[in-house]
CSV table of C-alpha atoms in Angstrom, one decimal:
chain,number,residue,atom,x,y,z
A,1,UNK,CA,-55.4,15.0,-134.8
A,2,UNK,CA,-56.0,12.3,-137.6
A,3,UNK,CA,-56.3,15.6,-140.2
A,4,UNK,CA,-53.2,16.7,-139.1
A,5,UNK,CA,-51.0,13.3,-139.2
A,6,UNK,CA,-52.3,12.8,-142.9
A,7,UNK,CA,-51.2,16.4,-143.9
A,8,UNK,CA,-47.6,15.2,-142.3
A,9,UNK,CA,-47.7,12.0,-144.2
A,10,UNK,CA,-48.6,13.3,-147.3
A,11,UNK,CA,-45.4,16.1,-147.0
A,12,UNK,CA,-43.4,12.9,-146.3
A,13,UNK,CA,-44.9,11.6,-149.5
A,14,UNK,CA,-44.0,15.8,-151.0
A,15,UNK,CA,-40.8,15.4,-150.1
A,16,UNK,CA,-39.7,12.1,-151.4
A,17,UNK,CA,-41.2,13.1,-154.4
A,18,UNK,CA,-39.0,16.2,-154.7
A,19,UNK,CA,-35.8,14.3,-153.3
A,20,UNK,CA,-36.7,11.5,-156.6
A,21,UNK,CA,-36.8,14.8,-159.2
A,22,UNK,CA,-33.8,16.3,-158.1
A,23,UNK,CA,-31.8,12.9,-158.1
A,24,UNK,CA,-33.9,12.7,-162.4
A,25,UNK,CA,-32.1,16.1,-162.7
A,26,UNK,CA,-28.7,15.1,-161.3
A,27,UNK,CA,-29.3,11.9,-163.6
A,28,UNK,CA,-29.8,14.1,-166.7
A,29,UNK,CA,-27.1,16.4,-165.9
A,30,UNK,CA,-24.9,13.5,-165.4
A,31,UNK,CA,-25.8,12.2,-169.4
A,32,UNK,CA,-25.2,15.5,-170.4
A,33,UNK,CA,-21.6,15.8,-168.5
A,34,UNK,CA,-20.7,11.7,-169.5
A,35,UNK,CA,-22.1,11.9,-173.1
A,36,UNK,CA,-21.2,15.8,-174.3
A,37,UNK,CA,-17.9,15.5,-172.3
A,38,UNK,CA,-19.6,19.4,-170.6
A,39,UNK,CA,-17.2,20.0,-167.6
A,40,UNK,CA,-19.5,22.9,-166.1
A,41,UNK,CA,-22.5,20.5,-166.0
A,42,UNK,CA,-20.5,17.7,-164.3
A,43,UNK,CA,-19.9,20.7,-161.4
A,44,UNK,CA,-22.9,20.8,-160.8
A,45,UNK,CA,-24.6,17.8,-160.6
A,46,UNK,CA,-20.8,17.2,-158.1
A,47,UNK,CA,-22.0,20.1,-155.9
A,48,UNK,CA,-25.3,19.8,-155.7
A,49,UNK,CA,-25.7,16.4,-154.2
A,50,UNK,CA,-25.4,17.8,-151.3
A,51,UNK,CA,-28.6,19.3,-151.2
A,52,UNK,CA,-30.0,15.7,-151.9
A,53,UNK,CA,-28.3,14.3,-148.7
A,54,UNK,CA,-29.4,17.6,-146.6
A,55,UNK,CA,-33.1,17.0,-147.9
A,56,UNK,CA,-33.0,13.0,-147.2
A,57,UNK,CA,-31.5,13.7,-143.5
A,58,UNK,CA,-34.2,16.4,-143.4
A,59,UNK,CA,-36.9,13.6,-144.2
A,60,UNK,CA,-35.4,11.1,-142.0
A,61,UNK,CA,-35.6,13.4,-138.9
A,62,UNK,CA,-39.4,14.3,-140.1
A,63,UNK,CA,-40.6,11.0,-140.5
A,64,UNK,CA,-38.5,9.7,-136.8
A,65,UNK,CA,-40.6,12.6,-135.4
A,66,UNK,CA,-43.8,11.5,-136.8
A,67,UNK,CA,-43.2,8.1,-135.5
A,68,UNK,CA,-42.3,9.7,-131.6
A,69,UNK,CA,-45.3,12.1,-131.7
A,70,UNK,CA,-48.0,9.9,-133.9
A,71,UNK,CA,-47.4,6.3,-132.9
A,72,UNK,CA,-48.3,5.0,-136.2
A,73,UNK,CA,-49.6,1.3,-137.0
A,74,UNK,CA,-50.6,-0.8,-139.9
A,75,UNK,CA,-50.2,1.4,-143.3
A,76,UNK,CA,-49.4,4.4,-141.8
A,77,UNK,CA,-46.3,3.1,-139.9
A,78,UNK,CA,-45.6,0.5,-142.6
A,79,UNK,CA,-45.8,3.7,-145.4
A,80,UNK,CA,-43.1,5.2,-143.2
A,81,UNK,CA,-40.5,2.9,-142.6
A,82,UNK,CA,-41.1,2.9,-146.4
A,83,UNK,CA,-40.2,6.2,-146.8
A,84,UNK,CA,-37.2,5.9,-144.6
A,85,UNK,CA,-36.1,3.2,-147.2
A,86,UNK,CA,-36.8,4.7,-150.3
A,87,UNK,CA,-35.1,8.3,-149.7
A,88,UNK,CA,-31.7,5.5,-149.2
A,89,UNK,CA,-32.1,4.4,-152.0
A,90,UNK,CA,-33.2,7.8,-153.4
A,91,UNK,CA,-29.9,9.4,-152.0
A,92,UNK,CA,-27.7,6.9,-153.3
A,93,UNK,CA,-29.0,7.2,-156.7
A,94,UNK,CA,-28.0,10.7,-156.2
A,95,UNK,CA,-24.4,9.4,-155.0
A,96,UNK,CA,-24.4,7.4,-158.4
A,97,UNK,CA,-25.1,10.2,-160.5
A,98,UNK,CA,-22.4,12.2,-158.9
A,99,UNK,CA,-20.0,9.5,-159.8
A,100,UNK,CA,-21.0,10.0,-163.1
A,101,UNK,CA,-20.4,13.0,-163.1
A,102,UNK,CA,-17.2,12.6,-161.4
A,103,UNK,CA,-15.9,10.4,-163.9
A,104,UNK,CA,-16.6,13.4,-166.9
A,105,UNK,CA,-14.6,15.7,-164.5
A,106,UNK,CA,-11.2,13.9,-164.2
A,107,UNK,CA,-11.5,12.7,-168.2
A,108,UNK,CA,-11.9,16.3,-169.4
A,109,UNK,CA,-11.7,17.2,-172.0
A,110,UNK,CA,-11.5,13.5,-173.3
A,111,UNK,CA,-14.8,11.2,-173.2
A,112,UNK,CA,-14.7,8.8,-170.4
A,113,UNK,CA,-15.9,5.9,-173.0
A,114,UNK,CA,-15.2,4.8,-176.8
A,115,UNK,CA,-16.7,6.2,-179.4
A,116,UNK,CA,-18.2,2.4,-180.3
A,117,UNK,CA,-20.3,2.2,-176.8
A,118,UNK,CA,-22.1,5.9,-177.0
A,119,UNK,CA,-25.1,4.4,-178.5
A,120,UNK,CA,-25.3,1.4,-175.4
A,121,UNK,CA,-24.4,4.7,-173.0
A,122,UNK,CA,-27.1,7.0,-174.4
A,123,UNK,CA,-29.7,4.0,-174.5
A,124,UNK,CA,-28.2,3.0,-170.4
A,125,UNK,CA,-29.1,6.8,-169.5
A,126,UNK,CA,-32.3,7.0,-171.5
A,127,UNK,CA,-33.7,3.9,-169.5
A,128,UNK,CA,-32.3,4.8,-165.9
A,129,UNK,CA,-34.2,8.1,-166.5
A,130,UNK,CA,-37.3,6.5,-167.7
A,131,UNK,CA,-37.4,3.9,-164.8
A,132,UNK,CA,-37.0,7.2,-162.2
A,133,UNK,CA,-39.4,8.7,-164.4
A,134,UNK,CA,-41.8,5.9,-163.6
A,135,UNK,CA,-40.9,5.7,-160.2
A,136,UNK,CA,-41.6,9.5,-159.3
A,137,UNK,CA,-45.1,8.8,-161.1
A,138,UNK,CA,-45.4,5.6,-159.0
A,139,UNK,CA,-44.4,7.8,-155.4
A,140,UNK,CA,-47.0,10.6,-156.8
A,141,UNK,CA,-50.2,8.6,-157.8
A,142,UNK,CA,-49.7,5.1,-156.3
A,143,UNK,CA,-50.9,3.7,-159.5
A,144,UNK,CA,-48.7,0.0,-159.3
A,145,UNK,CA,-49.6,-0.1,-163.2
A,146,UNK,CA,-46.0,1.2,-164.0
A,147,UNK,CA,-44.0,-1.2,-161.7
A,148,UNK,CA,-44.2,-3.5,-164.6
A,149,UNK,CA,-42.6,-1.5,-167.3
A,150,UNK,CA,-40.3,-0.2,-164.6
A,151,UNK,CA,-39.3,-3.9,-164.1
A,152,UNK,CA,-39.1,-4.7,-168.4
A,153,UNK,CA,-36.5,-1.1,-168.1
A,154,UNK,CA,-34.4,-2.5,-165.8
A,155,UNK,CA,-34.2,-6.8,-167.3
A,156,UNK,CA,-33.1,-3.9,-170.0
A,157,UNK,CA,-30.4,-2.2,-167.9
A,158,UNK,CA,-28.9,-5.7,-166.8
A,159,UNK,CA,-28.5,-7.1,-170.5
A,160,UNK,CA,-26.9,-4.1,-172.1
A,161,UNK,CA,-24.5,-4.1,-168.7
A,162,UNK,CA,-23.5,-7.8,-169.6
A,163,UNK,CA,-23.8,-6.9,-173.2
A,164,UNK,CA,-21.0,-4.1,-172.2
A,165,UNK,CA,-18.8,-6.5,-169.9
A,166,UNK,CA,-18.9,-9.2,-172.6
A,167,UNK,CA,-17.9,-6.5,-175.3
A,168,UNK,CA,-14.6,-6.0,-173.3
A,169,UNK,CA,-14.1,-9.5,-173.1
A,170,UNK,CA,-14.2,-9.7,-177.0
A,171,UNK,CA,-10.2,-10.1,-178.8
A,172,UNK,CA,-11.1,-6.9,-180.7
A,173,UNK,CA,-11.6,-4.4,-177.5
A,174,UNK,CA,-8.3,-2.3,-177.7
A,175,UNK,CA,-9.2,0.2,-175.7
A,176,UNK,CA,-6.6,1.8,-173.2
A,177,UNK,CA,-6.8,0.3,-169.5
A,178,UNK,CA,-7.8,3.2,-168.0
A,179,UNK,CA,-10.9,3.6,-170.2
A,180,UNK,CA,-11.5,-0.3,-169.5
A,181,UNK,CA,-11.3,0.6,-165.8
A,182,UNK,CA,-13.5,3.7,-166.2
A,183,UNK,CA,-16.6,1.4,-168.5
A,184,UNK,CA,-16.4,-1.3,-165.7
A,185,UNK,CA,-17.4,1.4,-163.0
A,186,UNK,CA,-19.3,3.8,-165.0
A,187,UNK,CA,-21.5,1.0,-166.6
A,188,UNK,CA,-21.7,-0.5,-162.7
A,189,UNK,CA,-23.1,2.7,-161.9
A,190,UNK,CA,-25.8,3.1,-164.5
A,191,UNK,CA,-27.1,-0.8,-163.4
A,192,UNK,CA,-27.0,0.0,-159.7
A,193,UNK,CA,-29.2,3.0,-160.3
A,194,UNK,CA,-31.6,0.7,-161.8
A,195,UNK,CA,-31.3,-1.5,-159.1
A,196,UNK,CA,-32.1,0.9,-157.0
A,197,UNK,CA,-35.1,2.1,-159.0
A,198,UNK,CA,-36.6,-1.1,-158.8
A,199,UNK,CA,-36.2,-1.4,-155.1
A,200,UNK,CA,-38.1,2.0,-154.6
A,201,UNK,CA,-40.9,1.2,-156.9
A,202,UNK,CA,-41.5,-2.7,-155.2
A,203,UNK,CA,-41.5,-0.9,-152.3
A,204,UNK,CA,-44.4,1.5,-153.5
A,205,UNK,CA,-46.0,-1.3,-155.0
A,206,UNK,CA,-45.9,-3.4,-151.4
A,207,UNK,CA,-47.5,-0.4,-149.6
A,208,UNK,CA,-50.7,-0.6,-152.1
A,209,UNK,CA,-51.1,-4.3,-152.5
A,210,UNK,CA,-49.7,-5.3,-149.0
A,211,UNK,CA,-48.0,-8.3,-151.4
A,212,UNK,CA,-44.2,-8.2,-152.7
A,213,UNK,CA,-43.8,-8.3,-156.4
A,214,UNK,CA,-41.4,-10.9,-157.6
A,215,UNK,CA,-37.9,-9.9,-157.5
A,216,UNK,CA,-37.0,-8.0,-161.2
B,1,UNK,CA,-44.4,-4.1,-119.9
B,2,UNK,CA,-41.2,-2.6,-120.1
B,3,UNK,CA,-39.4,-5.3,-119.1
B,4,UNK,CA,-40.8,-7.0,-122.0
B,5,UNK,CA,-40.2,-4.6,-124.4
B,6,UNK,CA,-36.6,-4.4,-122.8
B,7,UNK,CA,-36.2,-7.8,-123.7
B,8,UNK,CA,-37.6,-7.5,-127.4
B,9,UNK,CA,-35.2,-4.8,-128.1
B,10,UNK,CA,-31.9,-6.7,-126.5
B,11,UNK,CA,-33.0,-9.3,-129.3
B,12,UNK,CA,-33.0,-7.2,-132.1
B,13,UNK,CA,-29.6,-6.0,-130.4
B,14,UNK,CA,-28.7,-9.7,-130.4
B,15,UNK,CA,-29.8,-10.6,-134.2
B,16,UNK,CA,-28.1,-7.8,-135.6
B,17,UNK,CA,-25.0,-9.5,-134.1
B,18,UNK,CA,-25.9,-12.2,-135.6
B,19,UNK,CA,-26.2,-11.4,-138.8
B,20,UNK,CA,-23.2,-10.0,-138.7
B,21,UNK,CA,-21.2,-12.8,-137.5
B,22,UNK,CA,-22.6,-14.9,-140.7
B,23,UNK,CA,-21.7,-11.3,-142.9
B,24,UNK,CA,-17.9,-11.9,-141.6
B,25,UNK,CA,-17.8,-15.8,-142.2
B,26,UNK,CA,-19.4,-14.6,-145.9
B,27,UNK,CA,-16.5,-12.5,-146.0
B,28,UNK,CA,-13.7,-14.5,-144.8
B,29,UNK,CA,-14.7,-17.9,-146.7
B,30,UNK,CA,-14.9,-15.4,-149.8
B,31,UNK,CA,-11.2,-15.1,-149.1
B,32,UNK,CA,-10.3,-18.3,-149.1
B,33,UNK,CA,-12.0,-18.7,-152.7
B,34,UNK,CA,-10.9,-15.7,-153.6
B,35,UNK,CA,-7.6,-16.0,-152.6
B,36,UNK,CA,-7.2,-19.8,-152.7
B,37,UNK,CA,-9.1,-20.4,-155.3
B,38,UNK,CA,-11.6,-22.6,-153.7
B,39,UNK,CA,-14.9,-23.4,-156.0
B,40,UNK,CA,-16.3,-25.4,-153.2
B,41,UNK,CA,-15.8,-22.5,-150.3
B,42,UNK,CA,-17.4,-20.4,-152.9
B,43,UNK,CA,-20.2,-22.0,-153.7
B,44,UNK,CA,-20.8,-22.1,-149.9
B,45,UNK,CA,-20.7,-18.0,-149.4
B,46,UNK,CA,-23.1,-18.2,-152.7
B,47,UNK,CA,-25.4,-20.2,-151.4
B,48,UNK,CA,-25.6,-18.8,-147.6
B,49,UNK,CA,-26.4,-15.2,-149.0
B,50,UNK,CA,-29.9,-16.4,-148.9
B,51,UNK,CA,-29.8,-17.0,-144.9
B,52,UNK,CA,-28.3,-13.3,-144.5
B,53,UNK,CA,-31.2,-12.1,-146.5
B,54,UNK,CA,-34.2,-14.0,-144.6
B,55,UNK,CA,-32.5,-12.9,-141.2
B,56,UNK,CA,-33.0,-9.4,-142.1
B,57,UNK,CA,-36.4,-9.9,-143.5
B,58,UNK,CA,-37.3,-11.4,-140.1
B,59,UNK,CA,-35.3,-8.5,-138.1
B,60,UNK,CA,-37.0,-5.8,-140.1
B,61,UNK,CA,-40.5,-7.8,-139.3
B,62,UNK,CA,-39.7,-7.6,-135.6
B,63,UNK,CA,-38.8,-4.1,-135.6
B,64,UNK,CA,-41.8,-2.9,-136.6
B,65,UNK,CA,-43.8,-5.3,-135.1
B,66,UNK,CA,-42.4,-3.8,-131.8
B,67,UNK,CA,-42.5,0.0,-133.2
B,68,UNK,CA,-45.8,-0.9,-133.9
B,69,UNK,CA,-46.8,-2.5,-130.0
B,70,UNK,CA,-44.9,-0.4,-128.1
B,71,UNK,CA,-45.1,2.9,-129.7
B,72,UNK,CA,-41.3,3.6,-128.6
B,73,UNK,CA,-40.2,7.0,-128.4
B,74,UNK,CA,-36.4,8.9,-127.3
B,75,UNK,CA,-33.4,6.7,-127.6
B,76,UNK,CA,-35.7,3.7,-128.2
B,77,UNK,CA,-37.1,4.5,-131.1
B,78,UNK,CA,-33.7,5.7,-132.5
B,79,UNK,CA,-32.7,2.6,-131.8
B,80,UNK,CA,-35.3,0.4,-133.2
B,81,UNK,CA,-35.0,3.2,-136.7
B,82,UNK,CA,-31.0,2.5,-137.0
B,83,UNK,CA,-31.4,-1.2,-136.3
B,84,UNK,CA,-33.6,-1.3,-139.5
B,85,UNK,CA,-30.9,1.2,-141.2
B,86,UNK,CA,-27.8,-1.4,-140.0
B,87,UNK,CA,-29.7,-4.4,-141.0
B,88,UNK,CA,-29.4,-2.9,-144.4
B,89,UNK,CA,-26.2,-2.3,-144.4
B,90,UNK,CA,-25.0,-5.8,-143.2
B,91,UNK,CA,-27.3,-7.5,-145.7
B,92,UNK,CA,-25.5,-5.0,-148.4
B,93,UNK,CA,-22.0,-6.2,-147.1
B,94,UNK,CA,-23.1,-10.4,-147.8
B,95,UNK,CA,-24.3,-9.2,-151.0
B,96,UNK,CA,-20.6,-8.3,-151.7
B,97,UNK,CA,-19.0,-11.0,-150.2
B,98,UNK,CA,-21.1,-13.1,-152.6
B,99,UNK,CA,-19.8,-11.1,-155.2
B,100,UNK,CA,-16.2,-11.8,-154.6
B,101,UNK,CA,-17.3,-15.7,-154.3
B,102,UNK,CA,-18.7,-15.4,-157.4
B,103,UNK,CA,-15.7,-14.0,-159.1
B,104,UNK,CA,-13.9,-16.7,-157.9
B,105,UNK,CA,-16.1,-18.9,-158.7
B,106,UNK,CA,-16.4,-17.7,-162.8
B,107,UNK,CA,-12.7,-17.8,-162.9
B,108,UNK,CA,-12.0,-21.1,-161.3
B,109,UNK,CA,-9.1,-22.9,-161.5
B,110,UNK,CA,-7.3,-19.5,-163.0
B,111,UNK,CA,-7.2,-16.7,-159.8
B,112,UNK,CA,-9.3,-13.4,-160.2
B,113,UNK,CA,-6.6,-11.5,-159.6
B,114,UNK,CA,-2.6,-11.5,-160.9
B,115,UNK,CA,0.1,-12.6,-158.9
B,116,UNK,CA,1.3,-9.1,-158.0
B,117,UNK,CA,-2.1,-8.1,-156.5
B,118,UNK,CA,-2.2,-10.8,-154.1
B,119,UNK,CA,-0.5,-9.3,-151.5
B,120,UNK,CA,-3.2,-6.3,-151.6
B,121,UNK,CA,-5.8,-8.2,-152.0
B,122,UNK,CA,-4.8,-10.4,-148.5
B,123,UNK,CA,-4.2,-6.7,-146.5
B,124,UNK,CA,-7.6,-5.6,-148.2
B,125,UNK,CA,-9.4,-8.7,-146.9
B,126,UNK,CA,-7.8,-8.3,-144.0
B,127,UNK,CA,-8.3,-4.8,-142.9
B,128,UNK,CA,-12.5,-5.7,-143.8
B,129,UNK,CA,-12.3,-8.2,-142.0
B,130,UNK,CA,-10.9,-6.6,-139.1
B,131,UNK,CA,-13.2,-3.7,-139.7
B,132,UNK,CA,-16.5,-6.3,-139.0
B,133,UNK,CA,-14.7,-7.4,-136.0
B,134,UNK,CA,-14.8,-3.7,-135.1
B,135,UNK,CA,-18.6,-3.7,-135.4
B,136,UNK,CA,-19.5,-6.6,-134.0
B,137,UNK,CA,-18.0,-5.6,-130.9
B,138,UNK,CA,-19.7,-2.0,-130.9
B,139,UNK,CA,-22.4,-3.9,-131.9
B,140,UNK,CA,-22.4,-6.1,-128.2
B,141,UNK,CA,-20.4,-3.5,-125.9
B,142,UNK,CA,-21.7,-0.5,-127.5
B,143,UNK,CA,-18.2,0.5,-126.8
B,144,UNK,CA,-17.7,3.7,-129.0
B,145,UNK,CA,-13.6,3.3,-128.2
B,146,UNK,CA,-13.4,0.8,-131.4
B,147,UNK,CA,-14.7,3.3,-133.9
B,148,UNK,CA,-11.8,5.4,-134.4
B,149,UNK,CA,-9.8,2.5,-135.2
B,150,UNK,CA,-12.3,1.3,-138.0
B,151,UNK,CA,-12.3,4.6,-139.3
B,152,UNK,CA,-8.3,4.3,-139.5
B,153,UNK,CA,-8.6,0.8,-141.1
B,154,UNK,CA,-11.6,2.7,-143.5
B,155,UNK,CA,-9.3,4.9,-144.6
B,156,UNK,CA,-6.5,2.3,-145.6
B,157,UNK,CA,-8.7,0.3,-147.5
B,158,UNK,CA,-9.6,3.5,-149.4
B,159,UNK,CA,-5.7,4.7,-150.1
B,160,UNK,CA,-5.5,0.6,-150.9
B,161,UNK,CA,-8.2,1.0,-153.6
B,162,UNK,CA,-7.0,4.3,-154.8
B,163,UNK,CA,-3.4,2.5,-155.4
B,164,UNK,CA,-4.9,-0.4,-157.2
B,165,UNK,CA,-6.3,1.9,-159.5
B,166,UNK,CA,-3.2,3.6,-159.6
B,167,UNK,CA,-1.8,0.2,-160.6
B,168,UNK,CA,-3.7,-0.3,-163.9
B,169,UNK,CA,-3.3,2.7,-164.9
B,170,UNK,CA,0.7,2.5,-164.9
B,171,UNK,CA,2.3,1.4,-168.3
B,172,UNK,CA,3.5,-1.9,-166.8
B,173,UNK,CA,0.2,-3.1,-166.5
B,174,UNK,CA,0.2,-6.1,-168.6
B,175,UNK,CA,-3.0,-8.0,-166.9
B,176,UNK,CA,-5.2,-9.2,-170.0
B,177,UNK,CA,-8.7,-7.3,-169.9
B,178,UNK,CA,-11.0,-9.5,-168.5
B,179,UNK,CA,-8.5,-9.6,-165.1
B,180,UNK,CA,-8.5,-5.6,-165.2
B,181,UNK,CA,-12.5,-5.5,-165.1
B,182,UNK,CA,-12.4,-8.2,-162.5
B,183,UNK,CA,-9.8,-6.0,-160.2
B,184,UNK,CA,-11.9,-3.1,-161.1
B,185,UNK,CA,-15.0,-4.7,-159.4
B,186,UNK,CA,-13.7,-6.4,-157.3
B,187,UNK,CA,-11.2,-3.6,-155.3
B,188,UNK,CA,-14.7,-2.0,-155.5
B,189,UNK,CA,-16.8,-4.6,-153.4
B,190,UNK,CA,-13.7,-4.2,-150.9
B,191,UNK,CA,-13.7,-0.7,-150.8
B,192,UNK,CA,-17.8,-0.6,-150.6
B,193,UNK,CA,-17.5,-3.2,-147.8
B,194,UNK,CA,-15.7,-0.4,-145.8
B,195,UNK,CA,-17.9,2.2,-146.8
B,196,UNK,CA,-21.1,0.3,-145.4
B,197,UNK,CA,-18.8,-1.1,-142.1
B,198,UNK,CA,-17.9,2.4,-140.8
B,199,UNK,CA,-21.5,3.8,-141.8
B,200,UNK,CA,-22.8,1.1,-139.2
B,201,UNK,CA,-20.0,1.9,-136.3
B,202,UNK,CA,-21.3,5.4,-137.1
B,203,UNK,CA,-25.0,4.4,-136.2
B,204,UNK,CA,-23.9,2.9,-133.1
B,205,UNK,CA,-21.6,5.9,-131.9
B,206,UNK,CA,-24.6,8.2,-132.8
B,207,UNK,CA,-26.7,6.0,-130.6
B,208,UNK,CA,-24.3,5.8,-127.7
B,209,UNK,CA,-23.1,9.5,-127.8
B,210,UNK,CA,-26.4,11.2,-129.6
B,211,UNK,CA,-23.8,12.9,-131.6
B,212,UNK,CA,-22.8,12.1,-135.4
B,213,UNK,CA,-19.3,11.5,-135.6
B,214,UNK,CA,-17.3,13.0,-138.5
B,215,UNK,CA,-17.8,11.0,-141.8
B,216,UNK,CA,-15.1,8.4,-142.6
């Protein structure tokens, strides 16, 4: 019985893994889509989000099943209530990616952003991917030893996305409205996914320490 | 024993109502300082964000104390698995209620928002508004009649955020930059407010009827 609840807890632990490289690939599909102005690309990270939300609902039912059948307690009920958290947050980093996305679509064949930000863009993407990078390391190994770069990536995200705000703010932005509108979101995006990075990998650290790290 | 556990559920009925009765004063003293321009009223929301946050701490505490004790199954468990899912939403909806707080607050004694908006922004307010008052009494009654009016008033604030977009993007739009990033984000924390207000009704519905009703 106890052989057989592991194996469903560690396909819980499979599957969140899976949902957090598929929402990396929507993430690096999105750059390509945002940055390389590719309209094909930003199809498909728009249609294949769906198959993020069909694998989290999926891993929700699993893990309410587990909880009906198995009657967890301590870690094991604690790791999944976790993972009923984290594929959220997982899903709507999916959902943010997909706005991305979205955003390339309707500015086709224009770029959504100046040509002045694409180094603070490309630098935005690069970290987002390398803090869900460290979080799918952190979901497959436990090893807590990357929550703190995780944490440095995303003080990282927040000052370039003030950096960016405060740039618009500045007498010599003369950038059309529409693109002001379209940096406000789009940049709002990128630090949300962070945000929601973080949240999974404190999470992941909490169920190995049984201690909270300090907000990042 | 099951009157007990009876009990211990109807409270975590009870503090989800609670917290969000505190979510909709949040929201509607962020109008006032939105609206009015009230630093002090602001600085209130700001500072209560903090009691939103330890009451869900507390309610997701409980509800796995209890999933843990009682080893709930059926209808209970759902119920106990969406209260920790709602909880999350009405802790995301104070977050964005201090947001518009703290706009107003950055921006004080100048409004947020121009002059033409501020009929908008008032129906916005309103219709969220009126959208927690929805879910506060699905919420108590667990009376799934209210949801297909807060899907209605959903789906005004929506065409309402579309149309402020809409508004920038005309060529009378003569707002100085910093105003159109703030009614960028802004109409965005009034449109996500919805967004997380209907995906709560929807919870409850589910719960009542076992069925998902169609997304907003």
């Amino acid at each position: 019985m106890r052989t057989v609840f592991q194996a469903e807890l560690k396909q819980v632990g499979d599957e969140l893994v899976a949902i957090a490289r598929l929402v990396r690939q929507a993430l690096s599909e999105a750059r390509s889509a945002f940055l390389e102005t590719e309209l094909e690309t930003a199809q498909g990270v728009i249609s294949n989000d769906a198959r993020i939300d069909l694998l989290q609902d999926e891993l929700d039912e699993r893990s309410i099943d587990i909880l009906a059948r198995q009657s967890p307690v301590a870690s094991d009920l604690r790791t999944l209530v976790a993972a009923l958290r984290m594929s959220t947050s997982l899903e709507r980093m999916g959902d943010l990616a997909r706005h991305l996305a979205q955003d390339a679509r309707r500015r086709f064949p224009e770029a959504v952003i100046p040509e002045r930000l694409a180094d603070d863009y490309a630098r935005l993407f690069e970290l987002d991917l390398a803090i869900l990078d460290g979080v799918i390391e952190m979901l497959e190994t436990r090893d807590i030893s990357f929550y703190e770069r995780i944490a440095e990536q995303k003080a990282q995200v927040s000052a370039m996305h003030r950096g960016i705000l405060d740039a618009m703010g500045r007498p010599d932005w003369d950038a059309p409205v529409h693109t002001t509108v379209d940096v406000t979101l789009s940049a709002r995006y990128l630090e949300r996914m962070s945000d929601h990075g973080i949240a999974v990998a404190r999470k992941v650290s909490y169920l190995v320490t049984g201690q909270w790290a300090p907000p990042a």
